[in-house]
Amino acid sequence: MQSFQPPRRILMGPGPSDVSPRVLAALARPTIGHLDPDFQALMEEIKAALQRLFNAPDHACVPLPAPGTAGMEAAMMNLLEPGDRAVVAVNGAFGGRMADMAGRAGATVVTVDHEWGRPVDPARVEAALAEAPTKVLAFVHAETSTGARSDAASLCGLARKHGALSVVDCVTSLGGIVVDAAAWDADVIYSGTQKCLSAPPGLSPIAISKQAQAAIRGRKEKVRNWLLDFNLLMAYWGGPDGSGGGGRTYHHTAPINALYGLHESLVAIFEEGVQAAVVRHARMHEALVAGLEAAGLEMLVEPKDRLPQLNTVRVPDGVDEAAVRTHVLNAWDLEIGAGLGPLKGKVWRIGLMGASATPWHVRLCLTALCEALAAQGVKTDAAAAVAAADARLR
Ligand SMILES: *Cc1c(COP(=O)(O)O)cnc(C)c1O
């Protein structure tokens, strides 16, 4: 065997996004014990930073030791018991995954299905909640498979009104658009590290409200998966009395270096300012869209529902979708995403997430895409596309 040397890549797909050198450097610092007092102090800082980032001062916040899907699984497995009713809004691949998990937790699942590319319709969700007592309402805030943003405040409000606990997938939203657990009155919110937080994949920050914690404590049967059982996890992350003050009992070994990386990415976000990061994502999105439209390309999602950090672009008639991705990867070291499910072959997904949301990324992507389209015989004016983007960046 030989050491693995990854090729240089510019990551503008649906995640992972580019990881900044400071986060990579943090990951390489010496490993210490997970019960070391200095490591426990780091854990406390991460918990407090996540409360601040989710705006969840009254929630318990921890990073789960697995990627974003672990947050989803923890939410479903901890909140749902056999016989519970769960309403799941499905407007893309990740909503579908939530519904699958809710069923595996033993719940009776009612899905509210939407056309891909559309936001979740609160009126239809309310109709489903009104039919029968419901334990959980689950939905995706930023549906990465389509690029559509849903109205989390309205949906969490509907859950509360109908006595259900809300589960909000914020894997792609956190750090890229406003996420506000307190204002939404959300119960369980989770995210991932490799989207707008720009750390490597492998951790899932999660926030759990007091109401959700009470529901978990009051379960009739044990949580069926051990690693993500919130009652056990909090004896590790929160201390045996839940106070957070040391005295942790061993549960699993925290992914120590991955947590150095998350910590550094949180330091970077607060240095920039969470609001400033949100504005940066919006500006880069406006510039990219102006450039794409100047190149004659069309977006899938209506302007008012678009996610700045995930741009879904329609593949023009006659263009080989996969050949374009191969071209930009080979010629420009640029990774963009393909469509999933019903959008397979029909769209590209261009991420502007975290450290990948810069003017340089926007210009590079437009230039590479125009070149790849030209190779397919589609005439586009790359200079005009970059100029249109630049006009928005001034
Ligand atoms: C990426 C993503 C996930 C899954 O995260 P993994 O880290 O791939 O497990 C879940 N939901 C949404 C909306 C995502 O974008």
XYZ file of C-alpha atoms and ligand atoms in Angstrom:
409
model
C 0.000 0.000 0.000
C 0.909 3.641 -0.412
C -0.338 6.786 1.263
C -3.500 8.141 -0.339
C -3.065 11.518 -1.999
C -6.450 12.959 -2.964
C -6.586 14.918 -6.231
C -7.180 18.663 -6.028
C -10.942 19.296 -6.235
C -13.224 22.278 -5.998
C -16.401 21.096 -4.309
C -19.576 22.726 -5.621
C -21.970 19.804 -5.386
C -24.617 19.021 -2.755
C -21.921 18.400 -0.118
C -19.226 17.957 0.976
C -18.174 21.562 0.385
C -14.611 22.872 0.365
C -12.968 22.545 3.782
C -10.874 25.556 4.743
C -7.162 25.102 5.523
C -7.737 26.184 9.140
C -10.246 23.374 9.686
C -7.940 20.830 8.011
C -5.109 22.024 10.251
C -7.280 21.628 13.360
C -8.110 18.032 12.360
C -4.413 17.168 12.323
C -3.700 18.289 15.907
C -2.591 15.608 18.395
C -5.278 13.256 19.634
C -5.928 13.405 23.397
C -8.167 11.216 25.558
C -11.898 11.770 25.326
C -12.151 11.981 29.123
C -9.178 14.363 29.374
C -10.223 17.528 31.253
C -9.103 19.667 28.328
C -11.208 17.636 25.934
C -14.209 17.942 28.240
C -13.759 21.720 28.140
C -13.806 21.514 24.318
C -17.043 19.492 24.480
C -18.622 22.186 26.655
C -17.581 24.896 24.196
C -19.017 22.955 21.273
C -22.354 22.447 23.086
C -22.610 26.186 23.825
C -21.566 27.132 20.274
C -24.247 24.846 18.796
C -26.889 26.415 21.071
C -25.815 29.777 19.690
C -25.722 28.655 16.049
C -29.167 26.961 16.172
C -30.388 29.827 18.406
C -31.523 27.135 20.813
C -30.639 28.427 24.307
C -33.149 26.086 25.977
C -32.392 22.997 23.860
C -29.836 20.295 24.634
C -27.274 20.493 21.819
C -24.647 17.860 20.970
C -22.819 16.672 17.839
C -23.744 13.040 17.133
C -20.795 10.839 16.079
C -21.966 10.100 12.512
C -23.082 12.086 9.425
C -26.308 14.063 8.980
C -28.409 10.937 8.534
C -27.608 10.076 12.165
C -29.445 13.205 13.299
C -32.460 12.080 11.315
C -32.270 8.583 12.775
C -31.811 9.887 16.325
C -34.865 12.136 15.959
C -37.115 9.370 14.663
C -35.882 6.587 16.940
C -35.992 8.678 20.120
C -39.368 10.343 19.554
C -41.394 7.549 17.959
C -42.696 4.312 19.449
C -44.743 1.560 17.797
C -48.294 2.778 17.258
C -47.457 6.487 17.198
C -48.676 8.526 14.247
C -46.107 10.502 12.267
C -46.871 13.012 9.515
C -43.932 13.434 7.138
C -43.865 16.097 4.430
C -42.075 14.695 1.375
C -40.862 17.122 -1.310
C -37.617 15.380 -2.228
C -35.214 12.564 -1.404
C -34.561 13.470 2.225
C -38.237 13.784 3.146
C -38.632 10.290 1.698
C -35.788 9.043 3.890
C -37.491 10.550 6.966
C -40.709 8.706 6.154
C -38.811 5.417 5.757
C -37.129 5.886 9.141
C -40.371 6.816 10.907
C -41.860 3.565 9.619
C -38.850 1.578 10.834
C -39.356 3.141 14.292
C -42.769 1.451 14.278
C -44.872 4.547 13.625
C -47.942 4.739 11.435
C -46.640 7.094 8.761
C -48.776 9.521 6.808
C -46.826 11.248 4.035
C -47.856 14.535 2.460
C -46.297 14.237 -0.989
C -45.269 17.172 -3.142
C -43.886 17.633 -6.607
C -40.049 17.785 -6.459
C -38.814 21.367 -6.614
C -41.757 22.776 -4.652
C -41.707 23.853 -0.981
C -43.825 22.034 1.602
C -47.430 23.318 1.571
C -48.447 24.192 5.169
C -52.180 23.958 4.345
C -51.873 20.350 3.215
C -49.729 19.497 6.235
C -52.314 21.033 8.543
C -55.053 18.949 6.931
C -53.027 15.789 7.677
C -52.397 16.880 11.280
C -56.096 17.609 11.809
C -57.119 14.045 10.855
C -55.851 12.282 13.995
C -53.638 12.838 17.070
C -50.032 12.933 15.848
C -46.779 12.436 17.752
C -44.342 13.871 15.199
C -44.414 16.228 12.235
C -41.208 15.907 10.217
C -40.017 17.952 7.248
C -36.866 19.152 5.516
C -36.105 22.877 5.778
C -33.655 22.971 2.864
C -34.321 20.053 0.466
C -30.895 19.431 -1.040
C -32.240 17.067 -3.691
C -34.270 19.875 -5.292
C -33.008 23.249 -4.036
C -36.344 24.266 -2.453
C -36.731 26.025 0.897
C -39.768 25.393 3.103
C -41.326 27.662 5.734
C -40.005 26.166 8.966
C -41.650 28.745 11.250
C -45.147 27.995 9.907
C -44.667 24.236 9.935
C -43.283 24.127 13.507
C -46.171 26.367 14.579
C -48.662 23.922 13.063
C -47.027 21.015 14.894
C -47.349 22.859 18.219
C -50.963 23.855 17.492
C -51.889 20.207 16.886
C -49.929 18.787 19.824
C -47.202 17.171 17.693
C -43.428 17.437 18.136
C -41.620 18.971 15.158
C -38.547 17.372 13.574
C -36.698 19.751 11.247
C -33.927 18.611 8.899
C -31.495 21.547 8.770
C -28.571 19.601 7.301
C -28.155 21.992 4.381
C -29.692 25.103 5.914
C -27.521 25.581 9.018
C -24.928 28.281 8.324
C -26.340 29.116 4.878
C -29.814 30.544 5.578
C -31.441 31.619 8.845
C -32.021 28.751 11.292
C -33.768 29.800 14.496
C -34.949 27.026 16.803
C -36.247 29.449 19.438
C -38.240 31.647 17.046
C -39.690 28.613 15.269
C -40.377 26.815 18.577
C -38.884 23.707 16.955
C -38.469 20.470 18.914
C -35.719 18.482 17.238
C -33.386 20.111 14.724
C -30.325 18.418 13.281
C -27.628 19.237 10.774
C -24.390 17.900 9.293
C -20.856 19.232 9.133
C -20.068 18.987 5.403
C -22.612 21.402 3.978
C -22.576 25.074 5.020
C -20.371 24.443 8.086
C -17.556 23.410 5.701
C -16.029 20.755 7.932
C -15.542 17.170 6.705
C -18.548 14.810 6.900
C -18.953 12.618 9.955
C -20.781 14.595 12.635
C -24.404 15.569 13.098
C -25.145 18.516 15.392
C -28.582 18.095 16.975
C -30.770 20.274 19.233
C -33.531 18.772 21.385
C -36.207 20.885 23.100
C -37.458 20.456 26.678
C -40.773 19.057 25.362
C -38.932 16.517 23.220
C -36.675 15.551 26.148
C -39.762 14.988 28.328
C -41.308 12.810 25.609
C -38.129 10.725 25.407
C -37.949 10.308 29.199
C -41.617 9.234 29.213
C -41.248 6.491 26.590
C -43.031 3.202 27.268
C -40.191 1.161 25.757
C -36.450 1.699 25.373
C -35.090 3.462 22.298
C -34.323 0.629 19.888
C -30.887 1.792 18.820
C -28.240 2.082 21.492
C -25.683 4.532 20.090
C -28.215 7.285 19.442
C -30.390 6.719 22.560
C -30.609 10.279 23.842
C -31.000 9.169 27.466
C -27.647 7.341 27.325
C -25.953 9.994 25.199
C -26.670 12.775 27.650
C -24.999 10.897 30.481
C -21.859 11.257 28.379
C -22.279 14.705 26.850
C -24.191 16.229 29.739
C -22.654 14.516 32.790
C -24.589 11.951 34.881
C -26.835 14.596 36.427
C -27.307 16.323 33.080
C -25.673 19.438 34.491
C -22.805 19.334 32.052
C -20.270 19.760 34.837
C -17.750 16.980 34.303
C -18.121 13.514 35.808
C -18.961 12.001 32.446
C -19.653 8.312 32.192
C -18.221 6.396 29.255
C -20.756 5.793 26.508
C -18.751 5.727 23.271
C -15.410 7.285 22.371
C -16.105 10.686 20.875
C -14.492 11.229 17.434
C -11.880 13.469 18.970
C -10.126 14.958 15.937
C -13.391 15.367 14.036
C -14.575 17.483 16.969
C -11.444 19.650 16.708
C -12.506 20.274 13.106
C -16.109 21.136 14.022
C -14.876 23.436 16.775
C -12.639 25.305 14.331
C -15.434 25.653 11.782
C -17.650 27.123 14.529
C -14.894 29.574 15.507
C -14.685 30.617 11.833
C -18.470 31.113 11.516
C -18.658 33.301 14.614
C -15.610 35.270 13.482
C -17.397 36.063 10.228
C -20.775 36.448 11.952
C -23.725 34.128 11.333
C -25.735 36.935 9.700
C -22.771 37.910 7.533
C -22.448 34.291 6.368
C -26.146 34.233 5.458
C -25.751 37.460 3.451
C -22.656 36.071 1.711
C -24.560 32.936 0.622
C -27.418 35.098 -0.720
C -25.050 37.366 -2.675
C -23.131 34.477 -4.254
C -26.431 32.850 -5.219
C -27.680 36.038 -6.910
C -24.418 36.342 -8.818
C -24.435 32.686 -9.898
C -28.049 32.837 -11.076
C -27.399 36.067 -13.003
C -24.474 34.335 -14.718
C -26.392 31.139 -15.460
C -29.293 33.089 -16.935
C -26.921 35.199 -19.036
C -25.610 31.871 -20.360
C -29.164 30.932 -21.342
C -29.702 28.364 -18.580
C -32.869 28.022 -16.471
C -33.396 27.315 -12.787
C -35.791 24.575 -11.590
C -37.166 26.316 -8.491
C -39.321 29.489 -8.372
C -37.252 32.521 -7.280
C -39.066 32.937 -3.931
C -38.464 29.307 -2.921
C -34.810 29.002 -3.969
C -32.051 27.955 -1.617
C -28.958 30.122 -2.083
C -26.662 27.252 -1.144
C -28.112 24.675 -3.567
C -28.852 25.778 -7.111
C -30.786 23.398 -9.337
C -30.209 24.132 -13.011
C -32.225 22.551 -15.818
C -30.193 20.576 -18.354
C -30.930 22.078 -21.810
C -32.561 19.774 -24.373
C -30.060 17.627 -26.203
C -27.272 18.071 -23.659
C -25.664 15.010 -22.077
C -25.951 15.804 -18.351
C -23.237 13.376 -17.202
C -20.770 14.449 -19.935
C -20.912 18.015 -18.658
C -20.093 16.906 -15.114
C -17.235 14.763 -16.414
C -15.891 17.687 -18.463
C -15.813 20.157 -15.558
C -14.237 17.535 -13.289
C -11.490 16.625 -15.754
C -10.752 20.101 -17.105
C -11.363 22.214 -14.012
C -11.172 19.837 -11.014
C -14.715 21.014 -10.346
C -17.352 18.770 -8.782
C -21.023 19.607 -9.315
C -23.965 17.342 -8.467
C -26.372 15.279 -10.554
C -30.140 15.092 -10.169
C -31.735 12.412 -7.987
C -34.978 10.429 -8.345
C -37.390 12.071 -10.784
C -34.782 14.797 -11.516
C -32.087 12.319 -12.591
C -30.595 13.436 -15.913
C -32.732 16.586 -15.869
C -30.795 18.949 -13.584
C -27.408 19.810 -12.186
C -27.101 20.717 -8.521
C -24.574 23.479 -7.881
C -23.653 24.000 -4.263
C -22.542 27.334 -2.849
C -21.981 26.078 0.665
C -19.743 27.542 3.354
C -16.183 27.957 2.091
C -17.435 27.186 -1.450
C -19.580 30.352 -1.468
C -17.070 32.882 -2.797
C -16.860 35.102 -5.917
C -13.983 32.952 -7.179
C -16.154 29.802 -7.018
C -18.983 31.573 -8.878
C -16.683 32.730 -11.697
C -14.916 29.402 -11.979
C -18.171 27.457 -12.137
C -19.673 29.710 -14.838
C -16.514 29.524 -16.933
C -16.231 25.752 -16.623
C -19.913 25.137 -17.307
C -19.915 27.334 -20.445
C -16.853 25.510 -21.727
C -18.477 22.114 -21.117
C -21.665 23.232 -22.897
C -19.613 24.502 -25.850
C -18.021 21.049 -26.090
C -21.584 19.720 -26.566
C -22.269 22.230 -29.331
C -24.347 24.599 -27.176
C -23.271 28.193 -27.820
C -22.947 30.242 -24.642
C -21.021 33.435 -23.987
C -18.800 32.672 -20.995
C -17.484 36.231 -20.823
C -21.030 37.605 -20.703
C -21.988 35.072 -18.002
C -19.051 36.041 -15.788
C -19.734 39.742 -16.429
C -23.383 39.308 -15.366
C -22.237 37.625 -12.153
C -19.609 40.287 -11.519
C -22.218 43.020 -11.921
C -24.014 41.495 -8.898
C -20.826 41.258 -6.868
C -19.854 44.905 -7.141
C -26.869 15.726 3.131
C -28.231 15.681 3.721
C -28.635 14.689 4.629
C -27.779 13.512 4.977
O -26.586 13.861 5.491
P -25.360 12.788 5.438
O -24.278 13.562 6.098
O -25.140 12.517 3.991
O -25.774 11.606 6.195
C -29.892 14.768 5.174
N -30.735 15.753 4.849
C -30.404 16.724 3.965
C -31.385 17.795 3.642
C -29.139 16.699 3.377
O -28.813 17.651 2.499
